[in-house]
Structure formats: structure tokens, C-alpha cells
Short mmCIF file of C-alpha atoms in Angstrom, two decimals:
data_model
loop_
_atom_site.label_atom_id
_atom_site.label_comp_id
_atom_site.label_asym_id
_atom_site.label_seq_id
_atom_site.Cartn_x
_atom_site.Cartn_y
_atom_site.Cartn_z
CA UNK A 297 188.06 15.87 218.47
CA UNK A 298 189.88 18.45 220.52
CA UNK A 299 193.23 17.58 222.08
CA UNK A 300 193.50 17.68 225.88
CA UNK A 301 194.30 21.11 227.26
CA UNK A 302 198.00 21.21 228.14
CA UNK A 303 199.08 22.16 231.64
CA UNK A 304 201.40 24.85 230.25
CA UNK A 305 201.33 27.57 227.61
CA UNK A 306 204.18 26.33 225.41
CA UNK A 307 203.17 25.50 221.84
CA UNK A 308 203.01 21.75 221.29
CA UNK A 309 205.80 21.23 218.74
CA UNK A 310 207.59 18.18 220.16
CA UNK A 311 206.87 15.03 222.17
CA UNK A 312 208.60 16.07 225.35
CA UNK A 313 208.74 13.93 228.50
CA UNK A 314 207.17 15.26 231.69
CA UNK A 315 210.54 15.96 233.33
CA UNK A 316 211.39 19.66 233.75
CA UNK A 317 215.12 20.34 233.62
CA UNK A 318 216.35 22.86 236.18
CA UNK A 319 220.15 22.71 236.22
CA UNK A 320 223.16 21.14 234.59
CA UNK A 321 226.87 20.67 235.17
CA UNK A 322 229.26 19.32 232.57
CA UNK A 323 227.88 16.07 231.15
CA UNK A 324 224.98 15.97 233.61
CA UNK A 325 221.44 17.37 233.62
CA UNK A 326 219.13 17.46 236.63
CA UNK A 327 215.34 17.73 236.66
CA UNK A 328 212.99 19.34 239.17
CA UNK A 329 212.65 16.06 241.07
CA UNK A 330 216.41 15.89 241.60
CA UNK A 331 216.98 13.10 239.06
CA UNK A 332 220.31 13.28 237.22
CA UNK A 333 220.90 12.29 233.60
CA UNK A 334 224.15 11.57 231.77
CA UNK A 335 223.69 13.75 228.68
CA UNK A 336 225.03 12.36 225.41
CA UNK A 337 222.81 14.67 223.34
CA UNK A 338 223.89 18.07 224.72
CA UNK A 339 221.20 20.02 222.92
CA UNK A 340 222.01 18.25 219.61
CA UNK A 341 225.74 18.98 219.74
CA UNK A 342 225.18 22.53 220.98
CA UNK A 343 226.76 22.40 224.45
CA UNK A 344 230.30 21.71 223.28
CA UNK A 345 231.71 22.41 226.76
CA UNK A 346 228.83 20.76 228.58
CA UNK A 347 226.33 22.44 230.87
CA UNK A 348 227.13 25.59 232.87
CA UNK A 349 230.78 25.81 231.89
CA UNK A 350 232.43 28.49 234.09
CA UNK A 351 234.02 30.27 231.11
CA UNK A 352 230.59 30.77 229.53
CA UNK A 353 229.10 31.92 232.83
CA UNK A 354 231.94 34.39 233.29
CA UNK A 355 231.71 35.72 229.73
CA UNK A 356 227.98 36.30 230.04
CA UNK A 357 228.23 37.92 233.46
CA UNK A 358 231.10 40.26 232.65
CA UNK A 359 229.75 41.29 229.26
CA UNK A 360 226.19 41.77 230.53
CA UNK A 361 227.53 44.26 233.06
CA UNK A 362 229.36 46.15 230.33
CA UNK A 363 227.34 46.18 227.09
CA UNK A 364 224.60 43.85 225.82
CA UNK A 365 223.44 45.27 222.50
CA UNK A 366 224.41 48.65 221.05
CA UNK A 367 222.53 47.63 217.83
CA UNK A 368 224.20 46.34 214.68
CA UNK A 369 224.31 49.91 213.38
CA UNK A 370 227.55 50.30 215.37
CA UNK A 371 230.76 48.32 215.72
CA UNK A 372 231.41 46.71 219.08
CA UNK A 373 234.85 45.60 220.18
CA UNK A 374 233.84 42.06 221.13
CA UNK A 375 232.37 41.14 217.74
CA UNK A 376 235.36 42.69 215.98
CA UNK A 377 237.74 40.54 218.02
CA UNK A 378 235.67 37.38 217.65
CA UNK A 379 235.24 37.79 213.89
CA UNK A 380 238.97 38.26 213.44
CA UNK A 381 239.70 35.08 215.39
CA UNK A 382 237.13 33.11 213.38
CA UNK A 383 238.54 34.36 210.09
CA UNK A 384 242.09 33.50 211.10
CA UNK A 385 241.10 30.03 212.32
CA UNK A 386 239.01 29.19 209.23
CA UNK A 387 241.17 30.59 206.44
CA UNK A 388 238.23 32.69 205.24
CA UNK A 389 238.12 36.46 205.06
CA UNK A 390 234.79 37.90 206.21
CA UNK A 391 232.32 37.00 208.95
CA UNK A 392 228.64 37.78 209.52
CA UNK A 393 227.53 36.92 213.05
CA UNK A 394 223.91 35.87 213.52
CA UNK A 395 221.72 33.74 215.76
CA UNK A 396 220.85 30.30 214.35
CA UNK A 397 222.12 27.75 211.87
CA UNK A 398 219.08 28.25 209.66
CA UNK A 399 219.77 31.98 209.60
CA UNK A 400 223.40 31.39 208.65
CA UNK A 401 222.33 29.01 205.87
CA UNK A 402 219.75 31.50 204.58
CA UNK A 403 222.58 34.02 204.43
CA UNK A 404 224.74 31.57 202.50
CA UNK A 405 221.94 30.97 199.99
CA UNK A 406 221.41 34.72 199.55
CA UNK A 407 225.12 35.34 199.16
CA UNK A 408 225.49 32.62 196.52
CA UNK A 409 222.49 33.87 194.56
CA UNK A 410 223.77 37.42 194.55
CA UNK A 411 227.23 36.21 193.49
CA UNK A 412 225.55 34.35 190.64
CA UNK A 413 223.72 37.49 189.55
CA UNK A 414 226.96 39.48 189.57
CA UNK A 415 229.35 36.88 188.17
CA UNK A 416 227.39 34.05 186.52
CA UNK A 417 224.74 35.77 184.36
CA UNK A 418 222.05 35.36 186.98
CA UNK A 419 222.74 31.74 187.88
CA UNK A 420 220.87 30.87 191.08
CA UNK A 421 220.56 27.10 191.48
CA UNK A 422 222.38 25.50 194.40
CA UNK A 423 222.97 21.76 194.19
CA UNK A 424 222.22 20.19 197.57
CA UNK A 425 221.90 16.55 198.68
CA UNK A 426 219.30 13.92 199.41
CA UNK A 427 218.87 13.43 203.16
CA UNK A 428 220.67 16.73 203.89
CA UNK A 429 219.45 19.08 206.60
CA UNK A 430 219.98 22.85 206.58
CA UNK A 431 217.37 24.25 208.97
CA UNK A 432 213.68 24.99 209.39
CA UNK A 433 213.07 28.22 207.50
CA UNK A 434 211.32 27.81 204.14
CA UNK A 435 214.44 28.24 201.98
CA UNK A 436 216.58 26.10 204.31
CA UNK A 437 213.92 23.38 204.25
CA UNK A 438 213.83 23.59 200.46
CA UNK A 439 217.60 23.17 200.37
CA UNK A 440 217.30 20.15 202.68
CA UNK A 441 216.70 16.66 201.36
CA UNK A 442 214.93 15.29 204.40
CA UNK A 443 212.19 12.87 203.27
CA UNK A 444 208.71 14.38 203.39
CA UNK A 445 209.82 17.98 203.77
CA UNK A 446 209.06 18.77 200.15
CA UNK A 447 205.34 18.65 200.95
CA UNK A 448 205.25 19.84 204.56
CA UNK A 449 204.92 23.56 203.79
CA UNK A 450 204.53 23.37 200.01
CA UNK A 451 205.26 24.96 197.67
CA UNK A 452 209.00 24.91 198.27
CA UNK A 453 211.45 27.56 197.15
CA UNK A 454 212.74 26.38 193.75
CA UNK A 455 216.39 26.15 192.79
CA UNK A 456 217.77 23.27 194.88
CA UNK A 457 218.31 20.15 192.74
CA UNK A 458 219.34 17.15 194.84
CA UNK A 459 222.44 15.03 194.27
CA UNK A 460 223.50 11.87 196.11
CA UNK A 461 226.16 12.07 198.81
CA UNK A 462 229.52 10.58 197.79
CA UNK A 463 228.42 10.26 194.15
CA UNK A 464 230.32 12.85 192.12
CA UNK A 465 228.61 11.84 188.88
CA UNK A 466 225.24 12.74 190.40
CA UNK A 467 226.56 16.24 191.09
CA UNK A 468 228.05 16.64 187.62
CA UNK A 469 224.76 15.57 186.04
CA UNK A 470 222.92 18.45 187.74
CA UNK A 471 225.32 21.23 186.72
CA UNK A 472 223.84 23.56 184.13
CA UNK A 473 223.87 27.21 183.09
CA UNK A 474 221.79 28.17 186.16
CA UNK A 475 224.08 26.43 188.67
CA UNK A 476 225.93 28.75 191.03
CA UNK A 477 227.01 26.54 193.96
CA UNK A 478 227.16 23.15 195.66
CA UNK A 479 226.07 23.06 199.32
CA UNK A 480 226.43 20.18 201.77
CA UNK A 481 227.06 19.05 205.31
CA UNK A 482 230.43 17.27 205.58
CA UNK A 483 228.58 14.79 207.78
CA UNK A 484 224.81 14.55 207.43
CA UNK A 485 223.65 14.61 211.03
CA UNK A 486 219.87 14.23 210.78
CA UNK A 487 220.33 11.44 208.23
CA UNK A 488 221.96 9.35 210.94
CA UNK A 489 225.55 10.65 210.84
CA UNK A 490 226.34 9.88 207.20
CA UNK A 491 229.83 11.23 206.35
CA UNK A 492 230.95 12.64 203.05
CA UNK A 493 234.20 10.86 202.34
CA UNK A 494 237.46 12.80 202.36
CA UNK A 495 237.89 11.89 198.69
CA UNK A 496 234.42 13.20 197.85
CA UNK A 497 235.05 16.53 199.60
CA UNK A 498 238.31 16.96 197.69
CA UNK A 499 236.63 16.03 194.42
CA UNK A 500 233.84 18.56 195.04
CA UNK A 501 236.41 21.29 195.69
CA UNK A 502 238.18 20.43 192.42
CA UNK A 503 234.87 20.27 190.53
CA UNK A 504 233.72 23.66 191.82
CA UNK A 505 237.08 25.19 190.88
CA UNK A 506 236.92 23.70 187.40
CA UNK A 507 233.32 24.83 186.77
CA UNK A 508 233.58 28.24 188.50
CA UNK A 509 231.06 27.31 191.20
CA UNK A 510 230.99 28.19 194.90
CA UNK A 511 231.47 25.43 197.45
CA UNK A 512 229.28 26.00 200.53
CA UNK A 513 229.88 23.86 203.59
CA UNK A 514 227.24 23.69 206.31
CA UNK A 515 229.29 22.96 209.43
CA UNK A 516 226.50 23.92 211.81
CA UNK A 517 226.88 20.54 213.55
CA UNK A 518 230.40 19.46 212.55
CA UNK A 519 232.21 22.74 213.24
CA UNK A 520 234.05 24.00 216.34
CA UNK A 521 235.90 20.81 217.25
CA UNK A 522 233.04 18.34 217.03
CA UNK A 523 234.84 15.97 214.63
CA UNK A 524 238.32 16.27 216.18
CA UNK A 525 239.55 19.16 214.04
CA UNK A 526 238.26 22.70 214.45
CA UNK A 527 236.37 22.36 211.15
CA UNK A 528 235.62 19.11 209.33
CA UNK A 529 236.94 20.41 205.99
CA UNK A 530 240.42 20.67 207.51
CA UNK A 531 240.57 16.85 207.57
CA UNK A 532 240.26 16.95 203.76
CA UNK A 533 242.83 19.72 203.34
CA UNK A 534 240.39 22.01 201.52
CA UNK A 535 238.74 25.36 202.20
CA UNK A 536 235.17 26.25 201.17
CA UNK A 537 234.13 29.52 199.56
CA UNK A 538 231.29 29.94 202.06
CA UNK A 539 231.00 28.35 205.52
CA UNK A 540 228.16 28.28 208.03
CA UNK A 541 228.55 27.64 211.76
CA UNK A 542 226.19 27.47 214.76
CA UNK A 543 225.47 25.00 217.59
CA UNK A 544 228.91 24.54 219.22
CA UNK A 545 230.10 28.03 218.31
CA UNK A 546 228.11 29.45 221.23
CA UNK A 547 228.43 26.57 223.67
CA UNK A 548 224.69 26.75 224.36
CA UNK A 549 223.74 30.36 223.62
CA UNK A 550 222.08 31.43 220.33
CA UNK A 551 225.04 32.24 218.09
CA UNK A 552 225.87 31.43 214.48
CA UNK A 553 228.16 32.69 211.76
CA UNK A 554 228.34 33.00 207.99
CA UNK A 555 231.92 33.15 206.69
CA UNK A 556 233.12 33.74 203.14
CA UNK A 557 236.18 34.25 201.02
CA UNK A 558 236.56 37.86 199.96
CA UNK A 559 235.96 36.79 196.35
CA UNK A 560 232.54 35.40 197.31
CA UNK A 561 231.54 38.16 199.72
CA UNK A 562 229.32 40.47 197.69
CA UNK A 563 226.60 41.80 199.98
CA UNK A 564 225.82 45.49 199.66
CA UNK A 565 224.59 47.64 202.54
CA UNK A 566 221.06 46.58 203.40
CA UNK A 567 221.29 43.11 201.84
CA UNK A 568 221.91 41.35 205.14
CA UNK A 569 221.26 42.22 208.76
CA UNK A 570 219.39 41.37 211.94
CA UNK A 571 218.52 43.12 215.17
CA UNK A 572 220.63 40.83 217.36
CA UNK A 573 223.36 39.98 214.86
CA UNK A 574 226.83 40.43 216.29
CA UNK A 575 225.65 41.61 219.69
CA UNK A 576 228.51 41.67 222.20
CA UNK A 577 226.78 39.42 224.76
CA UNK A 578 226.72 36.43 222.41
CA UNK A 579 230.02 37.33 220.75
CA UNK A 580 231.73 37.30 224.15
CA UNK A 581 230.58 33.73 224.72
CA UNK A 582 231.68 32.65 221.25
CA UNK A 583 235.07 34.23 221.79
CA UNK A 584 235.47 32.37 225.11
CA UNK A 585 234.39 29.05 223.58
CA UNK A 586 236.72 29.42 220.60
CA UNK A 587 239.61 30.30 222.90
CA UNK A 588 239.16 27.03 224.79
CA UNK A 589 238.49 24.68 221.89
CA UNK A 590 240.93 26.01 219.29
CA UNK A 591 244.04 24.65 220.97
CA UNK A 592 246.05 21.56 220.00
CA UNK A 593 245.63 20.11 223.48
CA UNK A 594 241.84 20.39 223.55
CA UNK A 595 241.37 18.97 220.05
CA UNK A 596 243.74 16.11 220.89
CA UNK A 597 241.49 15.38 223.87
CA UNK A 598 238.44 15.21 221.59
CA UNK A 599 240.23 12.69 219.37
CA UNK A 600 241.28 10.65 222.43
CA UNK A 601 237.73 10.45 223.78
CA UNK A 602 236.49 9.65 220.28
CA UNK A 603 238.88 6.72 219.99
CA UNK A 604 237.75 5.43 223.39
CA UNK A 605 234.07 5.77 222.48
CA UNK A 606 234.50 4.12 219.05
CA UNK A 607 236.40 1.23 220.64
CA UNK A 608 233.65 0.75 223.22
CA UNK A 609 230.85 0.97 220.65
CA UNK A 610 232.57 -1.54 218.38
CA UNK A 611 232.76 -3.90 221.35
CA UNK A 612 228.98 -3.57 221.68
CA UNK A 613 228.63 -4.22 217.93
CA UNK A 614 230.56 -7.49 218.31
CA UNK A 615 228.81 -8.51 221.52
CA UNK A 616 225.22 -7.86 220.39
CA UNK A 617 225.46 -8.39 216.64
CA UNK A 618 224.82 -4.75 215.74
CA UNK A 619 225.54 -3.26 212.31
CA UNK A 620 228.38 -0.84 213.04
CA UNK A 621 229.68 2.58 214.02
CA UNK A 622 230.24 5.62 211.80
CA UNK A 623 231.06 9.30 212.10
CA UNK A 624 234.06 11.25 213.32
CA UNK A 625 235.25 12.79 216.55
CA UNK A 626 232.36 13.02 219.01
CA UNK A 627 229.62 12.95 216.37
CA UNK A 628 228.98 9.23 216.08
CA UNK A 629 226.19 6.87 215.11
CA UNK A 630 225.57 3.36 216.34
CA UNK A 631 223.63 1.43 213.69
CA UNK A 632 221.58 -1.10 215.62
CA UNK A 633 219.96 -3.26 212.97
CA UNK A 634 216.30 -4.23 212.83
CA UNK A 635 216.38 -6.18 216.11
CA UNK A 636 216.35 -2.92 218.04
CA UNK A 637 213.91 0.00 217.97
CA UNK A 638 216.05 3.09 218.50
CA UNK A 639 213.19 5.26 219.74
CA UNK A 640 212.28 2.64 222.36
CA UNK A 641 215.93 2.39 223.36
CA UNK A 642 216.05 6.17 223.85
CA UNK A 643 213.03 5.99 226.18
CA UNK A 644 214.50 3.14 228.21
CA UNK A 645 217.85 4.92 228.37
CA UNK A 646 216.20 8.02 229.78
CA UNK A 647 214.54 5.91 232.46
CA UNK A 648 218.02 4.59 233.26
CA UNK A 649 219.44 8.12 233.52
CA UNK A 650 221.07 8.37 230.08
CA UNK A 651 220.09 10.80 227.33
CA UNK A 652 220.49 9.58 223.74
CA UNK A 653 219.11 10.58 220.34
CA UNK A 654 217.54 8.45 217.60
CA UNK A 655 217.63 10.22 214.21
CA UNK A 656 216.50 7.06 212.40
CA UNK A 657 214.42 4.01 213.33
CA UNK A 658 217.40 1.77 214.04
CA UNK A 659 220.15 4.30 214.68
CA UNK A 660 221.46 6.10 217.77
CA UNK A 661 223.35 9.40 217.49
CA UNK A 662 225.92 10.25 220.17
CA UNK A 663 226.88 13.90 220.70
CA UNK A 664 228.48 14.27 224.15
CA UNK A 665 230.23 17.38 225.40
CA UNK A 666 233.65 17.69 223.82
CA UNK A 667 235.20 17.69 227.31
CA UNK A 668 233.37 14.52 228.40
CA UNK A 669 235.55 12.47 230.73
CA UNK A 670 236.88 8.97 230.13
CA UNK A 671 234.89 7.80 233.17
CA UNK A 672 231.66 9.24 231.76
CA UNK A 673 232.25 7.51 228.43
CA UNK A 674 232.69 4.19 230.25
CA UNK A 675 229.59 4.85 232.33
CA UNK A 676 227.54 5.51 229.18
CA UNK A 677 228.84 2.33 227.53
CA UNK A 678 227.92 0.32 230.61
CA UNK A 679 224.35 1.64 230.69
CA UNK A 680 223.94 1.06 226.97
CA UNK A 681 225.23 -2.51 227.26
CA UNK A 682 222.67 -3.24 229.99
CA UNK A 683 219.87 -1.81 227.84
CA UNK A 684 220.92 -3.82 224.79
CA UNK A 685 221.15 -6.98 226.91
CA UNK A 686 217.62 -6.42 228.19
#
């Protein structure tokens, strides 16, 4: 039986509501009917400064009038400046600018495999984790541990044995002569905001050092201030060999980055590239976003709003008998318990003018703008309390 003909030409890849969004400002979205929504999704943690931040508008406008894309065959001053600032902020040495988190993670996989060929007798396996998420390209999906993805576009790319988060013995059991790296998200976002413990991250760093393996951190969602430090690994006092960034790095524009220590950076000319990679239009936005977020005052503000939000969510846990709160900074999950259907709660919240995300059946994920106000946090908590009461 044929599906009904859609009233638009967009490919049907998601269950979208009928509302058509036309503008945004800070923590608020507005649809074509003039309805406003308090946005605690922000494009899945993409809009780190909220909607239509003036610094992003200015960076786009000024750079578009100057130079958009000279091609990656040439240096451009904006990408040179931005890469230098990223390297200095991260403690890593070299930066490849690209467009999406999946693209950055593909680059990390390629880099690790080439490093294994050069330095580990052809070792190519990368230990990843059950319930992890690294993107929607074939190799990134193969590296992911999301249930059901192993059969979605089978056969998968081989070489990604899966360990269990926060279980060091499960990682050690998978290390063999073909192992070249360990790759993980410091907080598994799609799994419902499941954090790797600080102790586990430190133990992984020590294990990789002892076994001459690369440590790859996918900070596509946790990076650029989302967890209250510029990068999540800074909370553990470690530095990865390879780091991937996206989402918040562009504040809403398509921008990502692959960073590496010099000792792990082994691409030759022609190994890695991309038509839009490092274009000055996107780099200008990233440079503006980093300049705002990478300050002690801004990051302190993220931690302050996080503390307020956690306190308010824990009050809801006590009031309604929910399971609990987890996460860090402004990447938080509210575990509801089986009494509540998270997907239904998301629908009712949208009707009430609040945008939430449900990564699991009984779990809400909260990803507001990093500059969300105290008043907006209280407003969100009030709406959520009313929905839970109903």
C-alpha cells in the first residue's frame, strides 16, 4: 500500500510535527503561526549560544562579504587563526576542520588505522562501546553500539569490538595484536546521557599509555562548554591522542573538527580532505563562538545554571517519585521511571510550548543553550512540573 503523498518535497526521514519554524531568539523558537517554544533541545546541543546570537550573525555577515570559500587548496587566514586557538585550548597540536561530527569521527578512524599501519604492524581494530553513538556514515555506525544498528545497513565495517562503559576489564579483554585504539564519548548522549566516570577516563588513559594504544575521545556533544568545562576530558585531568568536535563548535552552522597530538597525526597529502573543509565562512563562526565560550566567566555561568537545573530536577524527582538525574553541565537526563512515557511527555510539552527530547522510553534529555537564563530554567521546571502532575 502506497503512503500518502506528502505536501512537500523533503524526504521522509523523521516524524516531524506540522509546525514550520521561521525564527528564533536565544532560548526561544517561533513557528509560522506565531507560536513560541522554550527550546531545551537546541538542535541536539548544537545551538550553544541559542538562536540567532548576534556574534554569529555578525561573523557570517562580515565574512560572507569578504571571502566564503577559496577552496581547501589554499590557506585562509580565518581557519589558520581558528585552528591555532583550538589547538591552544585543547592541548593538542594539529587540527582538521570539517563539516559534521560523523565526518570528524570518520577522520579519527582513518587516522588511527593509518597510525596502526605505520607504528603497530598493521593493527586496525578500534575498541568502542555498547550504546555508543558516533554518527550516521557506515563506518561511524559500525563504531557505534546503538541497539539494532548492526543490521540496519548490513554488513557493517569490521574492526570495532564493543566494550562496556565504566568496565575496564571489558576493555582489557578485547585488546589483542590488532588493537590500535580505544574510542568513546565521555558521556553517551543517545544512550540517555550515560557518563563515563572520571576514574574510568583516567584508567583508560593509563591503559592506552601502557599498551601503546591511541585514546580517541568523541566530544561531538560534550565539547565546547557543554559540560561546564571547555572539554569534558579536562574534568578528568587527561588529554586524548585524538579528539573530535562538532555541534556546539559552530553554534548552529555546519562545522566540526578533528584534532590530534603531533605523534598521532600521520596523514599524507591526499589522505584527508573535503570541498568545504576549513572554509572561512564557517571558521569565522567557530572562532566567534570559541571566543565567547572559552572564558572563565562564561564557563562559570554554565556551571551555575547547571546547578540550578539539577536542583530543580531533583525536586521533581522527590515530588513525583522519579528515578533520578544524571549528566554534567547542561547535558542532563531526567530518568522518569516506568510510570511515564517520555515520548508522550515530549508531545505534551510541545503542546505546552516547551521543546524536550526523549532518547529512551522513560528518559528525557535536556540540552538548553549554554547562556540560558535563570528565569528560563525556572519557567521550564514549572511547565515540566505541570505536565508530570497531569
